[in-house]
Each structure stands twice: as C-alpha cells, then as structure tokens.
C-alpha cells in the first residue's frame, strides 16, 4: 500500500523530552526529567470519598453523556474563583471545560489558525503546543525568553518585519522550561503590542497557583478589553493530572465555535471527573490544599537550589524561580545540553536539554531543565552530587 499519511503529519518529530522521560522510568534512575506534580500533593482520601458519594447519590447522572461546554456548577465555581483571585471579567467572557490544557491548544488552533498563519512563541517553551500549531498549518517563529519573560525588544523587531502574525503563545508565570515570570509591566507591554499589530494572545497558565515567593501577578487576560486573549488553566498541578480537567476563558462571542470544535473532538470532557473536581473545590478547603502544594514545592526547590550551588562547577549558572516546578541550569557558552543530559543519564540521573523545547529541536543549546517536584530529598541529594561531579569533569 502506498503511503497514505496526511500531509499535516509530515515533518512532525518525536520529542527528546519523551525519550529521556521514558528512560527515566527505568529502575535505578533518579529523575529530574518528568514535569509532573508531586504525588504527595494529591488529595487521595478526599477524592476517594467524593467519588464514592457521587456514584452513590446519582450514578446515572455522573455516568451519562454531558454537554460540550462542561458541567455547569464546575464552570460557575471556577468563574467565581478566577474573577476574585485573577481579576477576570465574566460579563464579556465565557469558560469552557476541556480535557486538559493541551486540548485547549488544539481547540484554539482548530478555530483560529489557517494554513500559513504565523504563531510567535517564547523560545524555549512547551513543545507539545508547537506540534499542534504545525498540524493546523501554522508557521512558527521564536522569541527568546529572559528571566523576566519574553524579550519585548526582540518581539517588537520581529513584529515590524513579519506580516500575517495570527497569535502569540506565552507561559507568563513560571514558564516551562525556564521558570521565568513576566512582570505586570511586561504583560501590559505585550498586550499593547497585540493591540497594535492585531494578533491573539494564547496565555497558558498551569503554574501560577504554585507561587511561593513574591506577590501574585494578574494574568494578561485581566487586561483584555477586546477579546484577543485566550486564557488557559488546568487543575492538573493543583488536584491531579489524570483527571484531565482544564479550562479556557475567551470572549463569549466565540462560544458557539468552541462548542462545535469540542463536539467534534470528544463530545465532552470526563463528566465524573468534573463532578469530583466541583465537589472538592466547593466542599473542601481548596485554598488550604493549594497552600500545602506551595509548601511542598518551596521546600524542594530551596533544597535542590542550595545543593546545586554547593556542588555544581562555578561556571554553571542557575535560575531562581519564585514558583512552579522547574530550575534551569545554564551551562558554559558553547557546550551542548544534549551531550550533558546523555552523560548524566549514563550516570543514572535524568534531566532534559532545552533543545526539546525549541522550534528546531536540532538547534544546539546550553540549558538543562531540572524538575524537583517528584524526587525525594534523598534522590535530590544523590542526583545533584552526580550532576556536580559531571560538571567538574566537563568544565574544569
């Protein structure tokens, strides 16, 4: 049979991240590779009790088909929370429940991207969205991300040069993989550029609840007065990822399109999981739980950072995140992060080179992402010592 693969799939590449994560699951490997929340933060007893109660009280209702838009009580409680905590406006905006934030990316791309549209993205950034943009025929251009978020000067120059920019993809709070956070001033500048050059902003925000230093910063969506920002959040990092519950906030004029796009993808998101999530947020101390999550990650980040500063070669620079799940190591200029990650894996430690977060994954880079969320203190201590010894072996 001749090749019948759709053209949209041609040129898509598997991620080096996935290959390293798969290797990290082998026995004996200390993993700083998985960008997963800590299982210690899963409210297991509460979710078990809620699940039993949902099935006992109205099993037919929670096991039947749901609506594309989502479970109404969950939508309303999320709206209330987002309006109070993040200053989001729900007079002019709607919220749709999606099967994880990645599905939100797929729906936004399906609705708004045409063949040969241009998407600008922070680089490095979350590469799974890159492939979704490509599937819908969009071209990608990267703008470097600094410690305080996307480089506004570089972005301004690119916007002056490029025509047909449809959308910008950003993770403004504790970005994956760098851990960078954009200030409110930078968010205002970014929104002003979107107005000037007339493009959408896709604001991906899975980590902002996990701030453990400094003051919260309102989302870019809180500035939105003309319906150009899509705000995407998730319960994966603050309840449990297997529930696959995310949400997208968007101008309510687009609701019919989101409903159609959702219906043609999976009809509706898991209804039982939506009931469980609603009951947990509504009837348990959700804020106390999030505070506990922050405490877990604050301690692990501080512990890993202190050990890295102690054991790494002085030529290796470190990011100083105020939240999220990641620390970035900046290797000496000219050194390839893939080579470092492969050598570390040979020694029993899995970490991720940032080439896996680049538009061109073959592009050489010198940054390595470390995730501290799932490793124990004992594993962090042992793994950092191995990375430290490797750094001295390679750099001096």
PDB file of N, CA, C and O in Angstrom, residues 272-347:
ATOM      1  N   UNK A 272     -17.655  12.485  35.201  1.00  0.00           N
ATOM      2  CA  UNK A 272     -17.426  12.069  36.593  1.00  0.00           C
ATOM      3  C   UNK A 272     -16.292  12.887  37.200  1.00  0.00           C
ATOM      4  O   UNK A 272     -16.406  13.368  38.342  1.00  0.00           O
ATOM      5  N   UNK A 273     -15.216  13.070  36.455  1.00  0.00           N
ATOM      6  CA  UNK A 273     -14.089  13.875  36.953  1.00  0.00           C
ATOM      7  C   UNK A 273     -14.512  15.315  37.214  1.00  0.00           C
ATOM      8  O   UNK A 273     -14.062  15.939  38.188  1.00  0.00           O
ATOM      9  N   UNK A 274     -15.393  15.848  36.380  1.00  0.00           N
ATOM     10  CA  UNK A 274     -15.865  17.220  36.595  1.00  0.00           C
ATOM     11  C   UNK A 274     -16.684  17.322  37.881  1.00  0.00           C
ATOM     12  O   UNK A 274     -16.560  18.282  38.638  1.00  0.00           O
ATOM     13  N   UNK A 275     -17.538  16.329  38.132  1.00  0.00           N
ATOM     14  CA  UNK A 275     -18.310  16.311  39.380  1.00  0.00           C
ATOM     15  C   UNK A 275     -17.378  16.235  40.589  1.00  0.00           C
ATOM     16  O   UNK A 275     -17.592  16.926  41.595  1.00  0.00           O
ATOM     17  N   UNK A 276     -16.367  15.385  40.495  1.00  0.00           N
ATOM     18  CA  UNK A 276     -15.428  15.226  41.605  1.00  0.00           C
ATOM     19  C   UNK A 276     -14.693  16.540  41.860  1.00  0.00           C
ATOM     20  O   UNK A 276     -14.560  16.989  43.007  1.00  0.00           O
ATOM     21  N   UNK A 277     -14.214  17.164  40.782  1.00  0.00           N
ATOM     22  CA  UNK A 277     -13.486  18.423  40.929  1.00  0.00           C
ATOM     23  C   UNK A 277     -14.364  19.504  41.538  1.00  0.00           C
ATOM     24  O   UNK A 277     -13.942  20.243  42.445  1.00  0.00           O
ATOM     25  N   UNK A 278     -15.603  19.592  41.066  1.00  0.00           N
ATOM     26  CA  UNK A 278     -16.521  20.603  41.622  1.00  0.00           C
ATOM     27  C   UNK A 278     -16.722  20.387  43.122  1.00  0.00           C
ATOM     28  O   UNK A 278     -16.621  21.327  43.922  1.00  0.00           O
ATOM     29  N   UNK A 279     -17.016  19.166  43.510  1.00  0.00           N
ATOM     30  CA  UNK A 279     -17.276  18.886  44.917  1.00  0.00           C
ATOM     31  C   UNK A 279     -16.053  19.124  45.789  1.00  0.00           C
ATOM     32  O   UNK A 279     -16.175  19.570  46.939  1.00  0.00           O
ATOM     33  N   UNK A 280     -14.883  18.850  45.247  1.00  0.00           N
ATOM     34  CA  UNK A 280     -13.669  19.095  46.028  1.00  0.00           C
ATOM     35  C   UNK A 280     -13.465  20.588  46.249  1.00  0.00           C
ATOM     36  O   UNK A 280     -13.190  21.038  47.380  1.00  0.00           O
ATOM     37  N   UNK A 281     -13.608  21.384  45.184  1.00  0.00           N
ATOM     38  CA  UNK A 281     -13.427  22.830  45.312  1.00  0.00           C
ATOM     39  C   UNK A 281     -14.517  23.446  46.192  1.00  0.00           C
ATOM     40  O   UNK A 281     -14.248  24.326  47.012  1.00  0.00           O
ATOM     41  N   UNK A 282     -15.756  22.960  46.031  1.00  0.00           N
ATOM     42  CA  UNK A 282     -16.897  23.566  46.728  1.00  0.00           C
ATOM     43  C   UNK A 282     -16.987  23.184  48.197  1.00  0.00           C
ATOM     44  O   UNK A 282     -17.378  24.018  49.031  1.00  0.00           O
ATOM     45  N   UNK A 283     -16.624  21.961  48.551  1.00  0.00           N
ATOM     46  CA  UNK A 283     -16.936  21.451  49.883  1.00  0.00           C
ATOM     47  C   UNK A 283     -15.718  21.114  50.737  1.00  0.00           C
ATOM     48  O   UNK A 283     -15.877  20.692  51.889  1.00  0.00           O
ATOM     49  N   UNK A 284     -14.538  21.284  50.206  1.00  0.00           N
ATOM     50  CA  UNK A 284     -13.317  21.068  50.977  1.00  0.00           C
ATOM     51  C   UNK A 284     -12.517  22.377  50.978  1.00  0.00           C
ATOM     52  O   UNK A 284     -12.861  23.326  50.274  1.00  0.00           O
ATOM     53  N   UNK A 285     -11.454  22.421  51.755  1.00  0.00           N
ATOM     54  CA  UNK A 285     -10.661  23.651  51.850  1.00  0.00           C
ATOM     55  C   UNK A 285      -9.627  23.673  50.735  1.00  0.00           C
ATOM     56  O   UNK A 285      -8.469  23.286  50.931  1.00  0.00           O
ATOM     57  N   UNK A 286     -10.066  24.126  49.567  1.00  0.00           N
ATOM     58  CA  UNK A 286      -9.209  24.123  48.383  1.00  0.00           C
ATOM     59  C   UNK A 286      -8.011  25.060  48.560  1.00  0.00           C
ATOM     60  O   UNK A 286      -6.887  24.735  48.155  1.00  0.00           O
ATOM     61  N   UNK A 287      -8.223  26.208  49.169  1.00  0.00           N
ATOM     62  CA  UNK A 287      -7.122  27.160  49.362  1.00  0.00           C
ATOM     63  C   UNK A 287      -6.058  26.585  50.298  1.00  0.00           C
ATOM     64  O   UNK A 287      -4.862  26.780  50.090  1.00  0.00           O
ATOM     65  N   UNK A 288      -6.498  25.875  51.321  1.00  0.00           N
ATOM     66  CA  UNK A 288      -5.535  25.231  52.230  1.00  0.00           C
ATOM     67  C   UNK A 288      -4.732  24.173  51.477  1.00  0.00           C
ATOM     68  O   UNK A 288      -3.515  24.032  51.684  1.00  0.00           O
ATOM     69  N   UNK A 289      -5.402  23.443  50.598  1.00  0.00           N
ATOM     70  CA  UNK A 289      -4.700  22.431  49.805  1.00  0.00           C
ATOM     71  C   UNK A 289      -3.648  23.079  48.907  1.00  0.00           C
ATOM     72  O   UNK A 289      -2.516  22.583  48.808  1.00  0.00           O
ATOM     73  N   UNK A 290      -4.011  24.169  48.240  1.00  0.00           N
ATOM     74  CA  UNK A 290      -3.047  24.844  47.366  1.00  0.00           C
ATOM     75  C   UNK A 290      -1.877  25.375  48.190  1.00  0.00           C
ATOM     76  O   UNK A 290      -0.715  25.306  47.759  1.00  0.00           O
ATOM     77  N   UNK A 291      -2.150  25.877  49.379  1.00  0.00           N
ATOM     78  CA  UNK A 291      -1.084  26.333  50.263  1.00  0.00           C
ATOM     79  C   UNK A 291      -0.137  25.188  50.608  1.00  0.00           C
ATOM     80  O   UNK A 291       1.091  25.375  50.664  1.00  0.00           O
ATOM     81  N   UNK A 292      -0.687  24.002  50.819  1.00  0.00           N
ATOM     82  CA  UNK A 292       0.145  22.824  51.086  1.00  0.00           C
ATOM     83  C   UNK A 292       1.010  22.491  49.875  1.00  0.00           C
ATOM     84  O   UNK A 292       2.202  22.189  50.011  1.00  0.00           O
ATOM     85  N   UNK A 293       0.427  22.555  48.673  1.00  0.00           N
ATOM     86  CA  UNK A 293       1.199  22.308  47.454  1.00  0.00           C
ATOM     87  C   UNK A 293       2.380  23.270  47.356  1.00  0.00           C
ATOM     88  O   UNK A 293       3.512  22.870  47.056  1.00  0.00           O
ATOM     89  N   UNK A 294       2.112  24.541  47.616  1.00  0.00           N
ATOM     90  CA  UNK A 294       3.181  25.546  47.566  1.00  0.00           C
ATOM     91  C   UNK A 294       4.290  25.224  48.565  1.00  0.00           C
ATOM     92  O   UNK A 294       5.475  25.371  48.276  1.00  0.00           O
ATOM     93  N   UNK A 295       3.889  24.786  49.748  1.00  0.00           N
ATOM     94  CA  UNK A 295       4.868  24.460  50.776  1.00  0.00           C
ATOM     95  C   UNK A 295       5.770  23.304  50.325  1.00  0.00           C
ATOM     96  O   UNK A 295       6.991  23.357  50.492  1.00  0.00           O
ATOM     97  N   UNK A 296       5.167  22.284  49.734  1.00  0.00           N
ATOM     98  CA  UNK A 296       5.939  21.140  49.241  1.00  0.00           C
ATOM     99  C   UNK A 296       6.970  21.593  48.214  1.00  0.00           C
ATOM    100  O   UNK A 296       8.153  21.246  48.294  1.00  0.00           O
ATOM    101  N   UNK A 297       6.523  22.392  47.244  1.00  0.00           N
ATOM    102  CA  UNK A 297       7.426  22.797  46.166  1.00  0.00           C
ATOM    103  C   UNK A 297       8.443  23.838  46.625  1.00  0.00           C
ATOM    104  O   UNK A 297       9.582  23.855  46.156  1.00  0.00           O
ATOM    105  N   UNK A 298       8.056  24.691  47.559  1.00  0.00           N
ATOM    106  CA  UNK A 298       9.007  25.666  48.112  1.00  0.00           C
ATOM    107  C   UNK A 298      10.175  24.939  48.779  1.00  0.00           C
ATOM    108  O   UNK A 298      11.349  25.270  48.549  1.00  0.00           O
ATOM    109  N   UNK A 299       9.852  23.932  49.570  1.00  0.00           N
ATOM    110  CA  UNK A 299      10.902  23.193  50.273  1.00  0.00           C
ATOM    111  C   UNK A 299      11.808  22.449  49.302  1.00  0.00           C
ATOM    112  O   UNK A 299      13.036  22.478  49.439  1.00  0.00           O
ATOM    113  N   UNK A 300      11.215  21.812  48.304  1.00  0.00           N
ATOM    114  CA  UNK A 300      12.034  21.031  47.367  1.00  0.00           C
ATOM    115  C   UNK A 300      12.884  21.930  46.479  1.00  0.00           C
ATOM    116  O   UNK A 300      14.043  21.616  46.185  1.00  0.00           O
ATOM    117  N   UNK A 301      12.305  23.049  46.051  1.00  0.00           N
ATOM    118  CA  UNK A 301      13.070  23.987  45.235  1.00  0.00           C
ATOM    119  C   UNK A 301      14.244  24.550  46.017  1.00  0.00           C
ATOM    120  O   UNK A 301      15.368  24.621  45.519  1.00  0.00           O
ATOM    121  N   UNK A 302      13.993  24.951  47.258  1.00  0.00           N
ATOM    122  CA  UNK A 302      15.046  25.506  48.096  1.00  0.00           C
ATOM    123  C   UNK A 302      16.137  24.479  48.360  1.00  0.00           C
ATOM    124  O   UNK A 302      17.339  24.783  48.279  1.00  0.00           O
ATOM    125  N   UNK A 303      15.726  23.246  48.635  1.00  0.00           N
ATOM    126  CA  UNK A 303      16.691  22.179  48.923  1.00  0.00           C
ATOM    127  C   UNK A 303      17.552  21.887  47.704  1.00  0.00           C
ATOM    128  O   UNK A 303      18.792  21.823  47.814  1.00  0.00           O
ATOM    129  N   UNK A 304      16.921  21.754  46.530  1.00  0.00           N
ATOM    130  CA  UNK A 304      17.698  21.470  45.318  1.00  0.00           C
ATOM    131  C   UNK A 304      18.603  22.647  44.957  1.00  0.00           C
ATOM    132  O   UNK A 304      19.774  22.448  44.601  1.00  0.00           O
ATOM    133  N   UNK A 305      18.094  23.866  45.052  1.00  0.00           N
ATOM    134  CA  UNK A 305      18.885  25.048  44.696  1.00  0.00           C
ATOM    135  C   UNK A 305      20.135  25.153  45.564  1.00  0.00           C
ATOM    136  O   UNK A 305      21.238  25.435  45.067  1.00  0.00           O
ATOM    137  N   UNK A 306      19.965  24.933  46.870  1.00  0.00           N
ATOM    138  CA  UNK A 306      21.100  25.012  47.786  1.00  0.00           C
ATOM    139  C   UNK A 306      22.159  23.965  47.441  1.00  0.00           C
ATOM    140  O   UNK A 306      23.371  24.260  47.413  1.00  0.00           O
ATOM    141  N   UNK A 307      21.722  22.756  47.144  1.00  0.00           N
ATOM    142  CA  UNK A 307      22.664  21.692  46.797  1.00  0.00           C
ATOM    143  C   UNK A 307      23.341  21.960  45.446  1.00  0.00           C
ATOM    144  O   UNK A 307      24.538  21.696  45.283  1.00  0.00           O
ATOM    145  N   UNK A 308      22.599  22.464  44.485  1.00  0.00           N
ATOM    146  CA  UNK A 308      23.187  22.777  43.185  1.00  0.00           C
ATOM    147  C   UNK A 308      24.269  23.839  43.323  1.00  0.00           C
ATOM    148  O   UNK A 308      25.356  23.720  42.728  1.00  0.00           O
ATOM    149  N   UNK A 309      23.994  24.879  44.096  1.00  0.00           N
ATOM    150  CA  UNK A 309      25.003  25.929  44.296  1.00  0.00           C
ATOM    151  C   UNK A 309      26.248  25.366  44.987  1.00  0.00           C
ATOM    152  O   UNK A 309      27.373  25.821  44.730  1.00  0.00           O
ATOM    153  N   UNK A 310      26.047  24.389  45.829  1.00  0.00           N
ATOM    154  CA  UNK A 310      27.168  23.793  46.557  1.00  0.00           C
ATOM    155  C   UNK A 310      28.004  22.870  45.675  1.00  0.00           C
ATOM    156  O   UNK A 310      29.240  22.866  45.760  1.00  0.00           O
ATOM    157  N   UNK A 311      27.348  22.094  44.808  1.00  0.00           N
ATOM    158  CA  UNK A 311      28.054  21.010  44.117  1.00  0.00           C
ATOM    159  C   UNK A 311      28.407  21.299  42.653  1.00  0.00           C
ATOM    160  O   UNK A 311      29.322  20.665  42.117  1.00  0.00           O
ATOM    161  N   UNK A 312      27.710  22.222  41.995  1.00  0.00           N
ATOM    162  CA  UNK A 312      27.988  22.464  40.578  1.00  0.00           C
ATOM    163  C   UNK A 312      29.256  23.290  40.382  1.00  0.00           C
ATOM    164  O   UNK A 312      29.629  24.115  41.226  1.00  0.00           O
ATOM    165  N   UNK A 313      29.896  23.093  39.255  1.00  0.00           N
ATOM    166  CA  UNK A 313      31.043  23.905  38.863  1.00  0.00           C
ATOM    167  C   UNK A 313      30.603  25.374  38.824  1.00  0.00           C
ATOM    168  O   UNK A 313      29.488  25.680  38.395  1.00  0.00           O
ATOM    169  N   UNK A 314      31.455  26.302  39.271  1.00  0.00           N
ATOM    170  CA  UNK A 314      31.071  27.723  39.314  1.00  0.00           C
ATOM    171  C   UNK A 314      30.658  28.309  37.970  1.00  0.00           C
ATOM    172  O   UNK A 314      29.958  29.339  37.938  1.00  0.00           O
ATOM    173  N   UNK A 315      31.066  27.684  36.875  1.00  0.00           N
ATOM    174  CA  UNK A 315      30.714  28.221  35.556  1.00  0.00           C
ATOM    175  C   UNK A 315      29.266  27.933  35.175  1.00  0.00           C
ATOM    176  O   UNK A 315      28.758  28.490  34.195  1.00  0.00           O
ATOM    177  N   UNK A 316      28.587  27.063  35.925  1.00  0.00           N
ATOM    178  CA  UNK A 316      27.186  26.745  35.640  1.00  0.00           C
ATOM    179  C   UNK A 316      26.293  27.738  36.383  1.00  0.00           C
ATOM    180  O   UNK A 316      26.383  27.860  37.607  1.00  0.00           O
ATOM    181  N   UNK A 317      25.440  28.433  35.645  1.00  0.00           N
ATOM    182  CA  UNK A 317      24.515  29.400  36.244  1.00  0.00           C
ATOM    183  C   UNK A 317      23.161  28.738  36.497  1.00  0.00           C
ATOM    184  O   UNK A 317      22.784  27.788  35.811  1.00  0.00           O
ATOM    185  N   UNK A 318      22.428  29.269  37.477  1.00  0.00           N
ATOM    186  CA  UNK A 318      21.133  28.704  37.851  1.00  0.00           C
ATOM    187  C   UNK A 318      20.055  29.777  37.836  1.00  0.00           C
ATOM    188  O   UNK A 318      20.305  30.934  38.197  1.00  0.00           O
ATOM    189  N   UNK A 319      18.851  29.368  37.436  1.00  0.00           N
ATOM    190  CA  UNK A 319      17.705  30.257  37.574  1.00  0.00           C
ATOM    191  C   UNK A 319      17.260  30.267  39.036  1.00  0.00           C
ATOM    192  O   UNK A 319      17.610  29.374  39.811  1.00  0.00           O
ATOM    193  N   UNK A 320      16.485  31.293  39.396  1.00  0.00           N
ATOM    194  CA  UNK A 320      15.965  31.406  40.759  1.00  0.00           C
ATOM    195  C   UNK A 320      14.458  31.587  40.690  1.00  0.00           C
ATOM    196  O   UNK A 320      13.938  32.706  40.831  1.00  0.00           O
ATOM    197  N   UNK A 321      13.714  30.502  40.474  1.00  0.00           N
ATOM    198  CA  UNK A 321      12.265  30.626  40.281  1.00  0.00           C
ATOM    199  C   UNK A 321      11.548  31.022  41.563  1.00  0.00           C
ATOM    200  O   UNK A 321      11.972  30.676  42.666  1.00  0.00           O
ATOM    201  N   UNK A 322      10.441  31.757  41.388  1.00  0.00           N
ATOM    202  CA  UNK A 322       9.593  32.134  42.512  1.00  0.00           C
ATOM    203  C   UNK A 322       8.397  31.210  42.651  1.00  0.00           C
ATOM    204  O   UNK A 322       7.517  31.438  43.494  1.00  0.00           O
ATOM    205  N   UNK A 323       8.348  30.173  41.827  1.00  0.00           N
ATOM    206  CA  UNK A 323       7.238  29.235  41.876  1.00  0.00           C
ATOM    207  C   UNK A 323       7.368  28.207  40.772  1.00  0.00           C
ATOM    208  O   UNK A 323       8.391  28.136  40.085  1.00  0.00           O
ATOM    209  N   UNK A 324       6.321  27.397  40.606  1.00  0.00           N
ATOM    210  CA  UNK A 324       6.346  26.384  39.555  1.00  0.00           C
ATOM    211  C   UNK A 324       7.095  25.135  39.960  1.00  0.00           C
ATOM    212  O   UNK A 324       7.222  24.813  41.147  1.00  0.00           O
ATOM    213  N   UNK A 325       7.645  24.446  38.935  1.00  0.00           N
ATOM    214  CA  UNK A 325       8.239  23.125  39.163  1.00  0.00           C
ATOM    215  C   UNK A 325       9.679  22.994  38.664  1.00  0.00           C
ATOM    216  O   UNK A 325      10.260  21.923  38.797  1.00  0.00           O
ATOM    217  N   UNK A 326      10.261  24.070  38.110  1.00  0.00           N
ATOM    218  CA  UNK A 326      11.497  23.891  37.354  1.00  0.00           C
ATOM    219  C   UNK A 326      12.617  24.843  37.775  1.00  0.00           C
ATOM    220  O   UNK A 326      12.381  26.000  38.110  1.00  0.00           O
ATOM    221  N   UNK A 327      13.848  24.307  37.716  1.00  0.00           N
ATOM    222  CA  UNK A 327      15.081  25.088  37.797  1.00  0.00           C
ATOM    223  C   UNK A 327      15.823  24.882  36.486  1.00  0.00           C
ATOM    224  O   UNK A 327      15.889  23.759  35.972  1.00  0.00           O
ATOM    225  N   UNK A 328      16.376  25.956  35.943  1.00  0.00           N
ATOM    226  CA  UNK A 328      17.140  25.853  34.706  1.00  0.00           C
ATOM    227  C   UNK A 328      18.630  26.015  35.009  1.00  0.00           C
ATOM    228  O   UNK A 328      19.030  26.955  35.705  1.00  0.00           O
ATOM    229  N   UNK A 329      19.431  25.076  34.495  1.00  0.00           N
ATOM    230  CA  UNK A 329      20.883  25.197  34.550  1.00  0.00           C
ATOM    231  C   UNK A 329      21.370  25.768  33.228  1.00  0.00           C
ATOM    232  O   UNK A 329      21.005  25.273  32.157  1.00  0.00           O
ATOM    233  N   UNK A 330      22.197  26.798  33.294  1.00  0.00           N
ATOM    234  CA  UNK A 330      22.823  27.372  32.105  1.00  0.00           C
ATOM    235  C   UNK A 330      24.278  26.934  32.085  1.00  0.00           C
ATOM    236  O   UNK A 330      25.087  27.368  32.907  1.00  0.00           O
ATOM    237  N   UNK A 331      24.605  26.049  31.143  1.00  0.00           N
ATOM    238  CA  UNK A 331      25.962  25.524  31.024  1.00  0.00           C
ATOM    239  C   UNK A 331      26.865  26.581  30.397  1.00  0.00           C
ATOM    240  O   UNK A 331      26.388  27.543  29.795  1.00  0.00           O
ATOM    241  N   UNK A 332      28.183  26.411  30.518  1.00  0.00           N
ATOM    242  CA  UNK A 332      29.089  27.373  29.885  1.00  0.00           C
ATOM    243  C   UNK A 332      28.797  27.535  28.398  1.00  0.00           C
ATOM    244  O   UNK A 332      28.372  26.588  27.727  1.00  0.00           O
ATOM    245  N   UNK A 333      29.007  28.720  27.887  1.00  0.00           N
ATOM    246  CA  UNK A 333      28.726  29.029  26.487  1.00  0.00           C
ATOM    247  C   UNK A 333      29.423  28.051  25.549  1.00  0.00           C
ATOM    248  O   UNK A 333      30.601  27.729  25.729  1.00  0.00           O
ATOM    249  N   UNK A 334      28.663  27.565  24.573  1.00  0.00           N
ATOM    250  CA  UNK A 334      29.226  26.668  23.578  1.00  0.00           C
ATOM    251  C   UNK A 334      29.100  25.199  23.908  1.00  0.00           C
ATOM    252  O   UNK A 334      29.365  24.341  23.056  1.00  0.00           O
ATOM    253  N   UNK A 335      28.658  24.893  25.140  1.00  0.00           N
ATOM    254  CA  UNK A 335      28.519  23.475  25.487  1.00  0.00           C
ATOM    255  C   UNK A 335      27.105  23.004  25.184  1.00  0.00           C
ATOM    256  O   UNK A 335      26.132  23.705  25.455  1.00  0.00           O
ATOM    257  N   UNK A 336      27.010  21.795  24.627  1.00  0.00           N
ATOM    258  CA  UNK A 336      25.724  21.265  24.172  1.00  0.00           C
ATOM    259  C   UNK A 336      24.985  20.575  25.321  1.00  0.00           C
ATOM    260  O   UNK A 336      25.497  19.646  25.950  1.00  0.00           O
ATOM    261  N   UNK A 337      23.754  21.014  25.562  1.00  0.00           N
ATOM    262  CA  UNK A 337      22.965  20.464  26.666  1.00  0.00           C
ATOM    263  C   UNK A 337      22.563  19.010  26.427  1.00  0.00           C
ATOM    264  O   UNK A 337      22.385  18.247  27.383  1.00  0.00           O
ATOM    265  N   UNK A 338      22.396  18.600  25.159  1.00  0.00           N
ATOM    266  CA  UNK A 338      22.044  17.206  24.866  1.00  0.00           C
ATOM    267  C   UNK A 338      23.167  16.282  25.320  1.00  0.00           C
ATOM    268  O   UNK A 338      22.925  15.239  25.943  1.00  0.00           O
ATOM    269  N   UNK A 339      24.397  16.672  25.032  1.00  0.00           N
ATOM    270  CA  UNK A 339      25.537  15.857  25.447  1.00  0.00           C
ATOM    271  C   UNK A 339      25.595  15.750  26.962  1.00  0.00           C
ATOM    272  O   UNK A 339      25.833  14.668  27.520  1.00  0.00           O
ATOM    273  N   UNK A 340      25.358  16.867  27.635  1.00  0.00           N
ATOM    274  CA  UNK A 340      25.358  16.844  29.107  1.00  0.00           C
ATOM    275  C   UNK A 340      24.275  15.910  29.625  1.00  0.00           C
ATOM    276  O   UNK A 340      24.517  15.093  30.521  1.00  0.00           O
ATOM    277  N   UNK A 341      23.059  16.022  29.059  1.00  0.00           N
ATOM    278  CA  UNK A 341      21.942  15.199  29.535  1.00  0.00           C
ATOM    279  C   UNK A 341      22.203  13.713  29.291  1.00  0.00           C
ATOM    280  O   UNK A 341      21.847  12.873  30.126  1.00  0.00           O
ATOM    281  N   UNK A 342      22.801  13.376  28.149  1.00  0.00           N
ATOM    282  CA  UNK A 342      23.088  11.973  27.858  1.00  0.00           C
ATOM    283  C   UNK A 342      24.146  11.413  28.811  1.00  0.00           C
ATOM    284  O   UNK A 342      24.045  10.278  29.279  1.00  0.00           O
ATOM    285  N   UNK A 343      25.158  12.217  29.104  1.00  0.00           N
ATOM    286  CA  UNK A 343      26.194  11.775  30.050  1.00  0.00           C
ATOM    287  C   UNK A 343      25.600  11.621  31.453  1.00  0.00           C
ATOM    288  O   UNK A 343      25.955  10.691  32.190  1.00  0.00           O
ATOM    289  N   UNK A 344      24.706  12.533  31.824  1.00  0.00           N
ATOM    290  CA  UNK A 344      24.057  12.422  33.131  1.00  0.00           C
ATOM    291  C   UNK A 344      23.208  11.159  33.204  1.00  0.00           C
ATOM    292  O   UNK A 344      23.204  10.452  34.226  1.00  0.00           O
ATOM    293  N   UNK A 345      22.497  10.866  32.108  1.00  0.00           N
ATOM    294  CA  UNK A 345      21.661   9.668  32.086  1.00  0.00           C
ATOM    295  C   UNK A 345      22.512   8.407  32.212  1.00  0.00           C
ATOM    296  O   UNK A 345      22.122   7.454  32.900  1.00  0.00           O
ATOM    297  N   UNK A 346      23.672   8.395  31.594  1.00  0.00           N
ATOM    298  CA  UNK A 346      24.588   7.258  31.719  1.00  0.00           C
ATOM    299  C   UNK A 346      25.015   7.041  33.171  1.00  0.00           C
ATOM    300  O   UNK A 346      25.337   5.915  33.570  1.00  0.00           O
ATOM    301  N   UNK A 347      25.005   8.114  33.950  1.00  0.00           N
ATOM    302  CA  UNK A 347      25.406   8.041  35.355  1.00  0.00           C
ATOM    303  C   UNK A 347      24.209   7.858  36.294  1.00  0.00           C
ATOM    304  O   UNK A 347      24.369   7.881  37.505  1.00  0.00           O
TER     305      UNK A 347
END
